[in-house]
XYZ file of C-alpha atoms in Angstrom:
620
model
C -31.106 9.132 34.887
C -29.153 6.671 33.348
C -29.960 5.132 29.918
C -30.815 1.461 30.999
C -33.791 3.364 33.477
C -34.773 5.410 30.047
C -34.952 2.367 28.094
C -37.031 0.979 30.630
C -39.611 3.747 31.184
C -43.042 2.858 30.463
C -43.446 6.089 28.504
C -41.829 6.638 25.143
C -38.233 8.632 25.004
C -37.464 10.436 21.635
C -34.246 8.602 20.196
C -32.093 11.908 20.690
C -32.852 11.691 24.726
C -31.743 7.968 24.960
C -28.377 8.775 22.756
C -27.501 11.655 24.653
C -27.784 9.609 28.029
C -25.616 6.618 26.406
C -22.867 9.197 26.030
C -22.981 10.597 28.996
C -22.032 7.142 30.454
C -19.738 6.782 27.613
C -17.347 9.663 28.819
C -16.481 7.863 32.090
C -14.516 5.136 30.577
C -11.340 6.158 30.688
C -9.360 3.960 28.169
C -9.922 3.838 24.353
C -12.666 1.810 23.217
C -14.681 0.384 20.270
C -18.039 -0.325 19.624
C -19.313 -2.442 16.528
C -22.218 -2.829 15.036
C -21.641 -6.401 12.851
C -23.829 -6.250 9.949
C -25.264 -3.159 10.086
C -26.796 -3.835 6.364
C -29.766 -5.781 8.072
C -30.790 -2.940 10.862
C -30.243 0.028 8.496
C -33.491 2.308 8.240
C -33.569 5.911 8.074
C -34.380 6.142 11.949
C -31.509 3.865 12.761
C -28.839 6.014 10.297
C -30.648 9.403 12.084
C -29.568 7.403 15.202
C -25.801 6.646 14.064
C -25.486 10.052 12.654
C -26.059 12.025 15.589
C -23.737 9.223 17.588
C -20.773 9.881 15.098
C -21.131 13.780 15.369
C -20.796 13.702 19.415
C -18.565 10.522 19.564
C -16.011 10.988 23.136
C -12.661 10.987 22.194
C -11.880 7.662 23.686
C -14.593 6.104 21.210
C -14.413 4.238 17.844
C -17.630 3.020 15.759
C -17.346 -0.026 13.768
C -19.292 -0.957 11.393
C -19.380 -4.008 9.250
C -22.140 -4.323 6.373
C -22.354 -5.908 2.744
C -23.996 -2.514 1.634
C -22.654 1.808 2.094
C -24.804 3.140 5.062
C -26.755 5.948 4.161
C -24.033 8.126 6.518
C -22.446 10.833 4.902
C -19.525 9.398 4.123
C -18.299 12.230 2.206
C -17.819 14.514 4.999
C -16.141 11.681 7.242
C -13.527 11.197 4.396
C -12.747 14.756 4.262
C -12.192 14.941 7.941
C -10.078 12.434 7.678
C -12.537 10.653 10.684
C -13.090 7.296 8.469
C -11.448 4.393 7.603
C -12.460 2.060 5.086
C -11.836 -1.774 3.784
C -13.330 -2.932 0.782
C -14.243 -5.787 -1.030
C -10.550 -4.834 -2.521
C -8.734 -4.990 0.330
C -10.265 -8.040 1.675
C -9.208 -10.252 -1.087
C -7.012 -13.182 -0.956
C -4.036 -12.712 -2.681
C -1.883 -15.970 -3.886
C 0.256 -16.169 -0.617
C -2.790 -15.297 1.543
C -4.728 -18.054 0.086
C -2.186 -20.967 0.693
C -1.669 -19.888 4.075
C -5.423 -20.193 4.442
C -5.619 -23.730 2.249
C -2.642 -25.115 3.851
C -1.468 -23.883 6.517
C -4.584 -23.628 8.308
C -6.982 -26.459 6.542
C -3.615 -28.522 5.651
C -4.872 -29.857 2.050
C -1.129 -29.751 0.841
C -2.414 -28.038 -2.454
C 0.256 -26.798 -5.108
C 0.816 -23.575 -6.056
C -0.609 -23.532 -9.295
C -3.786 -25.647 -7.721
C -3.888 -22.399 -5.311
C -3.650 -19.928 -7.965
C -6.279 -21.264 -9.827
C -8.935 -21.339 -6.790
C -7.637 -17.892 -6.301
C -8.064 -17.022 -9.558
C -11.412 -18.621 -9.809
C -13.075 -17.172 -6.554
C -11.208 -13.805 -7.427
C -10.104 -13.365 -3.431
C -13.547 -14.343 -2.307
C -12.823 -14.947 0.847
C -16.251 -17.229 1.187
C -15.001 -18.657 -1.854
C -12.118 -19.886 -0.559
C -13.005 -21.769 1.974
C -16.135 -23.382 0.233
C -13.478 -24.605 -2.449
C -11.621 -26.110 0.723
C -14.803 -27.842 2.153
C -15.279 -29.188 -1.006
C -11.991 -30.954 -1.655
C -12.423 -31.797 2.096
C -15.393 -33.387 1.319
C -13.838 -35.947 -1.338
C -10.024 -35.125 -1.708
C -9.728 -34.091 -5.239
C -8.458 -31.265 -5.934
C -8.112 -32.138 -9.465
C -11.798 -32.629 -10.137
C -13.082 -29.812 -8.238
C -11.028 -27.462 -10.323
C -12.282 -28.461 -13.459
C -16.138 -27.999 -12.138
C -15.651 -25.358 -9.332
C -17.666 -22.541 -10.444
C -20.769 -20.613 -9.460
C -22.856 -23.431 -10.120
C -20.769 -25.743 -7.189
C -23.604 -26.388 -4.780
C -22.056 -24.640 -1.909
C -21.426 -21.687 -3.597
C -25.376 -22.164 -5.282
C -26.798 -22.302 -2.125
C -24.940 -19.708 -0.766
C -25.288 -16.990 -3.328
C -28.741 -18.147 -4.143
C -29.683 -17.808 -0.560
C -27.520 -15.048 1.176
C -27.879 -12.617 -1.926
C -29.927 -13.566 -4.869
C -33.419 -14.119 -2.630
C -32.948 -11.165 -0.429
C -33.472 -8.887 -3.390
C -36.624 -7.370 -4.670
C -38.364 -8.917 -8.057
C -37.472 -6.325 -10.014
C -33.621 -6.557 -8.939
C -33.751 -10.535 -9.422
C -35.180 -9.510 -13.140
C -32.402 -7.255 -13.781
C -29.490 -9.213 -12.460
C -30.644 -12.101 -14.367
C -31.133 -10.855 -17.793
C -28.080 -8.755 -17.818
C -26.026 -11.369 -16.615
C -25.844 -12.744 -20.294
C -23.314 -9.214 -20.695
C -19.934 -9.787 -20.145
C -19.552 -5.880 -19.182
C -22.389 -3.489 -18.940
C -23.058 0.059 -18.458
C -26.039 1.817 -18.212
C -26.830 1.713 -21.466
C -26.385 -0.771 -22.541
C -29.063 -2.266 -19.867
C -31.632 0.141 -20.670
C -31.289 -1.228 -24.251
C -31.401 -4.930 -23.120
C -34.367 -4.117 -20.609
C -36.298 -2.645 -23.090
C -38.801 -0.936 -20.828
C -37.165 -0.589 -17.216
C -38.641 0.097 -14.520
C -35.488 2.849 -13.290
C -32.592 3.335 -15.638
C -29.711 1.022 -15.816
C -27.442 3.500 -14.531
C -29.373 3.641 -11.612
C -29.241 0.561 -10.667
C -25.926 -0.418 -11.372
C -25.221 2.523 -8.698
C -27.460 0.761 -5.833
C -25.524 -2.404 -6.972
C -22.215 -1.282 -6.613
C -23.575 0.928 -3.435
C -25.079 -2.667 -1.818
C -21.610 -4.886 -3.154
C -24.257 -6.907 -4.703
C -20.788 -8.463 -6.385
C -20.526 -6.270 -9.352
C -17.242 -5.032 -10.208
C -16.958 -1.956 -11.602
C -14.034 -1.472 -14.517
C -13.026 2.151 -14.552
C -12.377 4.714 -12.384
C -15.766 6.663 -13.451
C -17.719 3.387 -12.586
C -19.496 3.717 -16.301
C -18.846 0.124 -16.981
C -19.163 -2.526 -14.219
C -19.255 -6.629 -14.875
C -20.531 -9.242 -12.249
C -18.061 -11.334 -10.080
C -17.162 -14.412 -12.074
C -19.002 -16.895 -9.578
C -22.017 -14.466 -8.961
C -22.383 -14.425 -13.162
C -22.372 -18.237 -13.233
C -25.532 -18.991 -11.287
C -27.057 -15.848 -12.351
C -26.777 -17.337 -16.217
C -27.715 -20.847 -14.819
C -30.798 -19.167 -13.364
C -31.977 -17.361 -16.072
C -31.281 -20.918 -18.713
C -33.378 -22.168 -16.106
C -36.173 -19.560 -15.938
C -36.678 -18.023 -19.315
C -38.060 -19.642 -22.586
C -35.145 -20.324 -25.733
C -36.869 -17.646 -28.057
C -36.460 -15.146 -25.489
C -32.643 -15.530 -24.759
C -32.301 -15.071 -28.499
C -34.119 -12.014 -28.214
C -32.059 -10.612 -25.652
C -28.778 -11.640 -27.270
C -30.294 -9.513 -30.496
C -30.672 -6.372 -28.108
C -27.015 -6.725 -26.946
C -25.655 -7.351 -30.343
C -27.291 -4.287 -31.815
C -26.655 -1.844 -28.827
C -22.866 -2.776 -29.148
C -23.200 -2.175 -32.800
C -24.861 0.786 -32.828
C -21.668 1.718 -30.444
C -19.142 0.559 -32.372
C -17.869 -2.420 -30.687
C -18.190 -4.927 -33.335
C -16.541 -7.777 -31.779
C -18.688 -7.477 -29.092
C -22.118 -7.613 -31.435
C -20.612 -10.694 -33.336
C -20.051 -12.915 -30.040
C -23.777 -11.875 -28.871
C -25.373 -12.495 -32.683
C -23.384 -16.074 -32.772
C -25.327 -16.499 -29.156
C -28.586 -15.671 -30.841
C -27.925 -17.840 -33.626
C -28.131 -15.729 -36.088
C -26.188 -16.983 -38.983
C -26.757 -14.052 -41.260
C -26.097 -11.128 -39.242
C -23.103 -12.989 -37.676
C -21.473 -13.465 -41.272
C -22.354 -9.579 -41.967
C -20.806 -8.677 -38.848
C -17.807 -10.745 -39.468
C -17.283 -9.338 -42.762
C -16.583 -5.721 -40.976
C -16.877 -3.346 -43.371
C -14.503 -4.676 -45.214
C -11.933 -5.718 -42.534
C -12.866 -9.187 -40.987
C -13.185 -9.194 -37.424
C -10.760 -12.318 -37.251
C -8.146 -9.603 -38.303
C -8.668 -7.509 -35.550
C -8.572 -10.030 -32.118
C -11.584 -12.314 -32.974
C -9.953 -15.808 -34.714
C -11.142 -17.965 -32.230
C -14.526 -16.612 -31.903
C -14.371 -17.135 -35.628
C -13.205 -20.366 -35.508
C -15.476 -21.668 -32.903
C -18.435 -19.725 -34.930
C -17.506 -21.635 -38.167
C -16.995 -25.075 -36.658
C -20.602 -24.771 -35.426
C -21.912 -24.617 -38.910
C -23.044 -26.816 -40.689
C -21.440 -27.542 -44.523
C -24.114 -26.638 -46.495
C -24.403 -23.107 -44.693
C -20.696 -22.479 -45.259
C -21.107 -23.693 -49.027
C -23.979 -21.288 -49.526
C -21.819 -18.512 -48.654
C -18.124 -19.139 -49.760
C -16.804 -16.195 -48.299
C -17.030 -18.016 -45.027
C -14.780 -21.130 -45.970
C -12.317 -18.300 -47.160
C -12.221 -16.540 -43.391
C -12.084 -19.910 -41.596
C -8.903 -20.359 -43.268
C -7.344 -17.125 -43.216
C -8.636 -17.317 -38.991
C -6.926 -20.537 -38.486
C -3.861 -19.323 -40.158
C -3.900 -16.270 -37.227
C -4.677 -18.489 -34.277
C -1.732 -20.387 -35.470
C -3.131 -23.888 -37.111
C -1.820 -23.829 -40.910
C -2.321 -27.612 -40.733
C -6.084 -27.239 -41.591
C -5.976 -24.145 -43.818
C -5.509 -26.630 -47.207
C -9.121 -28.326 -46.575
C -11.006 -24.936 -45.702
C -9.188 -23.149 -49.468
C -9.914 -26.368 -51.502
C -13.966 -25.975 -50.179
C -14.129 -22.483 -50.821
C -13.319 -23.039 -54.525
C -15.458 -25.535 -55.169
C -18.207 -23.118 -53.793
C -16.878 -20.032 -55.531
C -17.443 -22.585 -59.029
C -21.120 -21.507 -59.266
C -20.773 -18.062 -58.040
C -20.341 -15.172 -60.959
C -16.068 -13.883 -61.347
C -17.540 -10.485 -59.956
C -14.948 -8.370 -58.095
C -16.178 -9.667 -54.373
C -15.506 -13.223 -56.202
C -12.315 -11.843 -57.431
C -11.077 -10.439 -54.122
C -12.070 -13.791 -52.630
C -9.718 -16.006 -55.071
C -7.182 -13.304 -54.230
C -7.383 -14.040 -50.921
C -7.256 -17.878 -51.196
C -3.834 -17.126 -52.758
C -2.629 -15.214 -50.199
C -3.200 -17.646 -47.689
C -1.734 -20.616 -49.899
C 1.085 -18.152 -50.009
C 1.696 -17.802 -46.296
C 1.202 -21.896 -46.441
C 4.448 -22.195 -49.133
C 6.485 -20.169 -47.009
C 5.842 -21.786 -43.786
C 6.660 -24.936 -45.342
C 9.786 -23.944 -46.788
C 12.044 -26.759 -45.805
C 15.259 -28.864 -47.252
C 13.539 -32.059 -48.345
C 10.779 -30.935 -50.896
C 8.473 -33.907 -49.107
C 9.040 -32.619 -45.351
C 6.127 -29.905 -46.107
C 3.336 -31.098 -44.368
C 5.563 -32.283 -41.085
C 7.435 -28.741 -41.552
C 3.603 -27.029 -40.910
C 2.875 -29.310 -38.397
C 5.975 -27.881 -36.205
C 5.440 -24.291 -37.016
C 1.320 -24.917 -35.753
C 3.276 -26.314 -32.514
C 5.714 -23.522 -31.907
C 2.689 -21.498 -32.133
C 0.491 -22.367 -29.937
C 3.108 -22.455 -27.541
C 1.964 -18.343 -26.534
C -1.146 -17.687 -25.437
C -1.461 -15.043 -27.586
C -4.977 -15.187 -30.064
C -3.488 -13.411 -32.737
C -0.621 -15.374 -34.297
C 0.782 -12.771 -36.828
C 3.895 -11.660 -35.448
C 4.512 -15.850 -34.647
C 3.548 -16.272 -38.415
C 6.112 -13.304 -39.668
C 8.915 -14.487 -36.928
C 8.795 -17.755 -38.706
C 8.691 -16.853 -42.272
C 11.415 -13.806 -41.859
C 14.332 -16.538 -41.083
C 14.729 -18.021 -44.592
C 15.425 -14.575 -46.211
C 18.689 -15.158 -45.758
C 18.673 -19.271 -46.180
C 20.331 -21.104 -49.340
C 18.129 -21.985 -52.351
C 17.545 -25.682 -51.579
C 14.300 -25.713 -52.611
C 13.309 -23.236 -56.522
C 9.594 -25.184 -56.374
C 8.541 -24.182 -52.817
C 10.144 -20.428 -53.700
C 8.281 -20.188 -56.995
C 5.109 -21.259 -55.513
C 5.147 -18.723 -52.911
C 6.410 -15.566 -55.638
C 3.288 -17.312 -57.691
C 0.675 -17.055 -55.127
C 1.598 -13.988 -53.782
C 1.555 -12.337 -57.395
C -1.511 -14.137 -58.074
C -3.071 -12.809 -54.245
C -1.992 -8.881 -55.716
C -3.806 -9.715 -58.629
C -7.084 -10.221 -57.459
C -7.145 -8.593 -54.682
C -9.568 -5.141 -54.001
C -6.488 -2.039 -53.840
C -7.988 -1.647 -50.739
C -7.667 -4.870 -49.115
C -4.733 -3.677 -47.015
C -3.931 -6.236 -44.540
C -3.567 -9.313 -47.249
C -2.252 -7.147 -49.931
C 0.047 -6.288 -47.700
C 0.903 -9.401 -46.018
C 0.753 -11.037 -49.650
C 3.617 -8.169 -50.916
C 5.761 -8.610 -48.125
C 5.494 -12.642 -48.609
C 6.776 -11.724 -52.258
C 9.414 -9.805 -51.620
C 10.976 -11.921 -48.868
C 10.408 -15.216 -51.598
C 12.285 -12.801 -54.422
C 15.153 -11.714 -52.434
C 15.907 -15.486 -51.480
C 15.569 -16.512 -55.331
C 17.944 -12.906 -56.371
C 15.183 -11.196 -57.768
C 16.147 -7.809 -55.880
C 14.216 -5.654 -58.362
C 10.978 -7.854 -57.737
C 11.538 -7.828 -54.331
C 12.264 -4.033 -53.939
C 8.695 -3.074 -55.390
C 6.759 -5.529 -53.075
C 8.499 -4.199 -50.440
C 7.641 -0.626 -50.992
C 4.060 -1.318 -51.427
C 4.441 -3.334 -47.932
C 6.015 -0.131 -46.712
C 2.983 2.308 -48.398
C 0.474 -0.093 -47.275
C 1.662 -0.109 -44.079
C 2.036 4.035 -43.448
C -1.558 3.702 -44.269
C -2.314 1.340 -41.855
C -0.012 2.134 -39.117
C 1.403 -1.165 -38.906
C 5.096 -0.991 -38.060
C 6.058 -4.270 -38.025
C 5.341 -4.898 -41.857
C 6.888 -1.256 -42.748
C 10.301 -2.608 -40.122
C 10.410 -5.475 -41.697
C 10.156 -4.209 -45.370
C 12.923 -2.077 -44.975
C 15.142 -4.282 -43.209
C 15.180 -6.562 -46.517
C 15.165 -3.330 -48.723
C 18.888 -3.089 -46.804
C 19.860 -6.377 -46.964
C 19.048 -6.235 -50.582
C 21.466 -3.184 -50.834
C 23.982 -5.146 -48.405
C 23.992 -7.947 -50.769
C 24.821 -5.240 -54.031
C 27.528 -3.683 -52.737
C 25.984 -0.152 -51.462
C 26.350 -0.139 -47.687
C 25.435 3.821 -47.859
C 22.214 2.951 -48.799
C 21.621 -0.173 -47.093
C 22.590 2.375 -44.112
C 19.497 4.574 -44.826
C 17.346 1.926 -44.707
C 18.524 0.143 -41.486
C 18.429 3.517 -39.732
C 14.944 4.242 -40.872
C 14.355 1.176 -39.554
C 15.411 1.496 -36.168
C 13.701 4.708 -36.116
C 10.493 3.463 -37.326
C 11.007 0.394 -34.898
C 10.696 2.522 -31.952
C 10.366 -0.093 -28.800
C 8.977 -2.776 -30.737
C 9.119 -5.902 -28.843
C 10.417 -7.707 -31.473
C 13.487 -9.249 -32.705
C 13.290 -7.040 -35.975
C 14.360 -3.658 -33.751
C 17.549 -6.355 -32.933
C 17.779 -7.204 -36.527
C 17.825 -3.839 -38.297
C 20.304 -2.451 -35.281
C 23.085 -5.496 -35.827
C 22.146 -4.338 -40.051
C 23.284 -0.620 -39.038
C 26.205 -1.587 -37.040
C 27.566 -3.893 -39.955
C 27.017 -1.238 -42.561
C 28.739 1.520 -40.826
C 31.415 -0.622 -40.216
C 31.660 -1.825 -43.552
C 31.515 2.395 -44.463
C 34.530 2.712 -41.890
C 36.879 0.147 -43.131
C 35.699 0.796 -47.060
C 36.978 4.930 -46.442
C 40.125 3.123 -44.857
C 40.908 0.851 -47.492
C 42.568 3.234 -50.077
C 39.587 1.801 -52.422
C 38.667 -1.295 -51.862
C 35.297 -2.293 -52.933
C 33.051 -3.204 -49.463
C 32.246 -7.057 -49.154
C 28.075 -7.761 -49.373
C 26.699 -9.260 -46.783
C 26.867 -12.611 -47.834
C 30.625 -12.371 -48.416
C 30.629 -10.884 -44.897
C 29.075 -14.001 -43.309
C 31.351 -16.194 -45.965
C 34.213 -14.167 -44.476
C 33.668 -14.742 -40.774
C 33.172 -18.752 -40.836
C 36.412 -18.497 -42.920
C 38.178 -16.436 -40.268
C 36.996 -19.418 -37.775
C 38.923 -21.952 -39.634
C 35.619 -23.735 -41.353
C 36.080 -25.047 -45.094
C 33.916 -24.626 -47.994
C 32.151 -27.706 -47.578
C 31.350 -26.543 -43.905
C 30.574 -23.053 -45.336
C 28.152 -24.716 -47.690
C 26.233 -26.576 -45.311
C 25.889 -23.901 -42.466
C 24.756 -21.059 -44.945
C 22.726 -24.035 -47.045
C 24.485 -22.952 -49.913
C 25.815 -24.682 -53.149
C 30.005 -25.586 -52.650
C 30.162 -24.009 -56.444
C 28.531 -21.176 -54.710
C 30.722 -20.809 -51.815
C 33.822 -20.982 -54.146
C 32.507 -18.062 -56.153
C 32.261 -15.862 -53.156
C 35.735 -16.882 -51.829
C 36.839 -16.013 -55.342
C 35.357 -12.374 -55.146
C 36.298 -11.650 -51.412
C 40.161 -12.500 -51.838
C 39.547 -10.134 -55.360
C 38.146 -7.187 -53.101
C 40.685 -7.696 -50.331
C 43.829 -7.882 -53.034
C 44.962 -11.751 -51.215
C 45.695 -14.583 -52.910
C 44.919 -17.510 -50.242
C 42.455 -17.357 -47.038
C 45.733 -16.386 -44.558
C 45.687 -13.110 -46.295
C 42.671 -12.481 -46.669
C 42.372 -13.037 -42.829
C 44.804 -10.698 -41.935
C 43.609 -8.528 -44.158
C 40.287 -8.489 -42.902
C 41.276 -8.024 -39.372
C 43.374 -5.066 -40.664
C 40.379 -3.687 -41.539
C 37.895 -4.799 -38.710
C 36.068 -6.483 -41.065
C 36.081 -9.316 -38.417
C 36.749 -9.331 -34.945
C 40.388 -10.672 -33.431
C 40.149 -14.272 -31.714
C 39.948 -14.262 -28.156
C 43.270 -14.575 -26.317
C 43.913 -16.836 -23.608
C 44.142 -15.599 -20.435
């Protein structure tokens, strides 16, 4: 009996009976085949998977199943993998990448996007194939591409309607409750939605498992699937929703849960952003405080910023510490040009607030940041300050980068070896920073340090080498403590110079070696600095045991050396190395001393004699 007359018998046939007939018919087609059930997510039952399951285990040879569903079939799946009988494509492997998408946007639809218009819808749909081509019926629809960009997001009524309609109704209350309260959570695990649930109805674990099981577009994050967040899209009308649905006072609420869950876990960045979101002024500033190392000094200054800029005055004025972060934050994001205003307000508050040693560390702190201020606007015309900040705020905000510091220490490090054009901007940065070390808590480690190395860099410019030497070492203690490299690099690199500049290339050597070492692969130009240090120093050993005696040049008479060598006068000298012409004579004076010459020709050859300075370039 074939299986159309069994499906048509007026009695009923048990499932196995009509399966068994359907592949008895299947075994007489002779060439390969496939058969595919398209989206098997709305017929799945535990009858129908009984039925599939006994179809896979006797499939003919010449047979392939497909199956195409938003959700995992209850199949075992396991046991196909390890047969090697299944293959699989994901939501992974079914995104759009860049080069997919524009043949799909314009080679297909023809809207003649650009690339970076392409890459952004990418970008913004994540691959979504659906996505995609909603974004391309919208700028269909009215030809910007421009203005779609800027408001293309979950909330874009195609997408709304879709998502709203194909996924978000088709789930059960209690799913629809959970996806819309935890869609406030940038990430989430399973705990972290039991805690913002409060009294589930199934753990959050749980159902971030059916979730991910159904593709209900959450994402998961790591390879264990402990941590998942919510396609970018999906999260947008889920958030929209739940503005929509739930009362102010509750949000709050819920925003409290996250914050103290991720506290309680030890993400504190994490509980600040959700406490600012419940507007909770007070445990945002004691969150921001971190335990004694501010949260903008560890990847939050534009939270901060954003934070502060929502407050109102008299909030910040009723707790000073606050003006004193909003400075020190917009000096890391890079924005010294509106430190000034945010140090000037936090005084004025501090003048009804008892000199305790919080106060203290406070004022100690204001000086610091007036410190970094001085040295950024270290310039040659003593009024150029202000424009001079304004140009190192716009070289940094070239990088997208939130934290600023190595930006801020890149631009500072240059004028350790610049002329003395300017004693008042040097003195005010050696008086701050002393000032900063004065009132500063011992351990207040990043400004302390920050403050020392500020010192010692201002002190070695002015000649102070002894000054500078100490502030370097603590910047170099401080640092070991804090395993900060950069600072301890850094340190040590004008610990060498210092010893360059004295005359004692042995132990300028130490110091530039320690330095590379310490360096490690530092993306920075310091590693290049302190390697170029080493290289001159062991030269400068080299020629010095060849020289029958003569004292080695510092490193200023090195530099003084070379431009002579390239035919540049004193004048020229003075102006390249911003350095007084009185100045440049009195180097000239002690290199021809070292190098026994009486006039530059000999002190040239001389030089070269002893590879002091490399030979011109000959013509071919």
């Amino acid at each position: 009996m074939g299986v159309l007359s069994i499906l048509h018998s007026p009695q009923p046939t048990p499932t196995e009976s009509i399966l068994t007939a359907l592949l008895q018919e299947l075994t007489t087609i002779s060439i390969p085949f496939l058969l595919v059930l398209d989206d098997y997510h709305a017929a799945s039952s535990r009858e129908v998977d009984e039925a599939v399951g006994f179809l896979l285990d006797h499939l003919p040879t010449q047979m392939h199943l497909v199956l195409t569903t938003r959700e995992d079939p209850s199949l075992s799946l396991p046991r196909l993998r390890v047969r090697d009988q299944l293959t699989e494509l994901r939501a992974a492997d079914l995104k759009f990448t860049v080069p997919e998408a524009e043949n799909l946007l314009n080679q297909l639809m023809d809207l003649q996007l650009s690339t970076d218009h392409i890459t952004e819808l990418q970008s913004r749909t994540e691959g979504w194939a659906a996505g995609l081509r909603m974004a391309a019926l919208s700028i269909e629809e009215d030809h910007d591409a421009e203005r779609l960009l800027k408001a293309f997001s979950g909330n874009h009524h195609f997408v709304l309607d879709y998502l709203v309609d194909e996924v978000l109704q088709r789930q059960s209350e209690v799913v629809q409750h959970f996806l819309l309260r935890t869609s406030l959570l940038d990430r989430m695990c399973g705990s972290l939605c039991d805690g913002l649930m409060r009294h589930p109805e199934c753990s959050g674990n749980e159902v971030l498992l059916e979730l991910d099981r159904r593709n209900l577009f959450v994402i998961p994050l790591d390879p264990e699937r402990r941590w998942y967040r919510y396609h970018h899209l999906f999260a947008d009308i889920l958030r929209r929703r739940l503005l929509d649905h739930i009362h102010a006072s509750e949000l709050s609420e819920l925003h409290q849960r996250a914050s103290r869950w991720y506290e309680e876990h030890g993400f504190e960045i994490e509980a600040f952003h959700h406490a600012i979101e419940a507007r909770d002024v007070e445990r945002s500033r004691r969150l921001l405080t971190g335990n004694g190392m501010p949260l903008h000094l560890r990847g939050a200054a534009r939270m901060t910023i954003r934070w502060l800029d929502s407050l109102p005055v008299k909030e910040l004025d009723a707790r000073p510490e606050l003006w004193v972060y909003y400075g020190s934050a917009l000096l890391i994001a890079g924005q010294p040009t509106g430190v000034e205003g945010k140090l000037r307000a936090a005084e004025i508050a501090l003048e009804r607030a008892e000199q305790d040693d919080g106060v203290r560390d406070l004022i100690g702190w204001i000086a610091a940041s007036r410190a970094t201020l001085a040295s950024l606007s270290l310039t040659d015309q003593q009024d150029a300050a202000e424009p001079h900040l304004h140009a190192a705020e716009a070289a940094m905000q070239v990088s997208q980068i939130e934290d600023k510091t190595e930006d801020l220490v890149g631009l500072i490090a240059p004028v350790r070896n610049a002329g003395i054009r300017e004693p008042g901007a040097l003195d005010q940065v050696i008086h701050q920073s002393r000032r900063a070390l004065a009132y500063l808590r011992p351990d207040h480690l990043p400004v302390r340090t920050a403050s020392a190395w500020m010192l010692g860099v201002a002190s070695q410019r002015r000649g102070d080498y002894d000054e500078a030497c100490e502030a370097y070492n603590e910047v170099i203690a401080n640092s070991q403590r804090m395993d900060h490299q950069l600072m301890a690099v850094m340190a040590m690199i004008g610990i060498a110079q210092i010893r360059e500049a004295e005359g004692r290339p042995d132990l300028a050597e130490e110091r530039y070696r320690e330095a590379v070492r310490r360096s490690g692969n530092l993306p920075h130009p310091a590693r290049k600095e302190a390697e170029l240090g080493l290289e001159r120093v062991q030269r400068a050993l080299e020629s010095g045991s060849k020289a029958n005696g003569i004292e080695p040049l510092s490193q200023r008479e090195m530099e003084v050396l070379q431009l002579i060598s390239e035919g540049l006068s004193n004048r020229e000298i003075a102006e390249k190395l911003y350095l007084a012409l009185d100045t440049v004579k009195g180097h000239n004076r002690r290199i021809y001393e070292k190098l026994h010459a009486q006039r530059r020709t000999e002190a040239i050859a001389r030089a070269r004699e002893l590879n002091l300075i490399s030979n011109p370039t000959k013509p071919h």
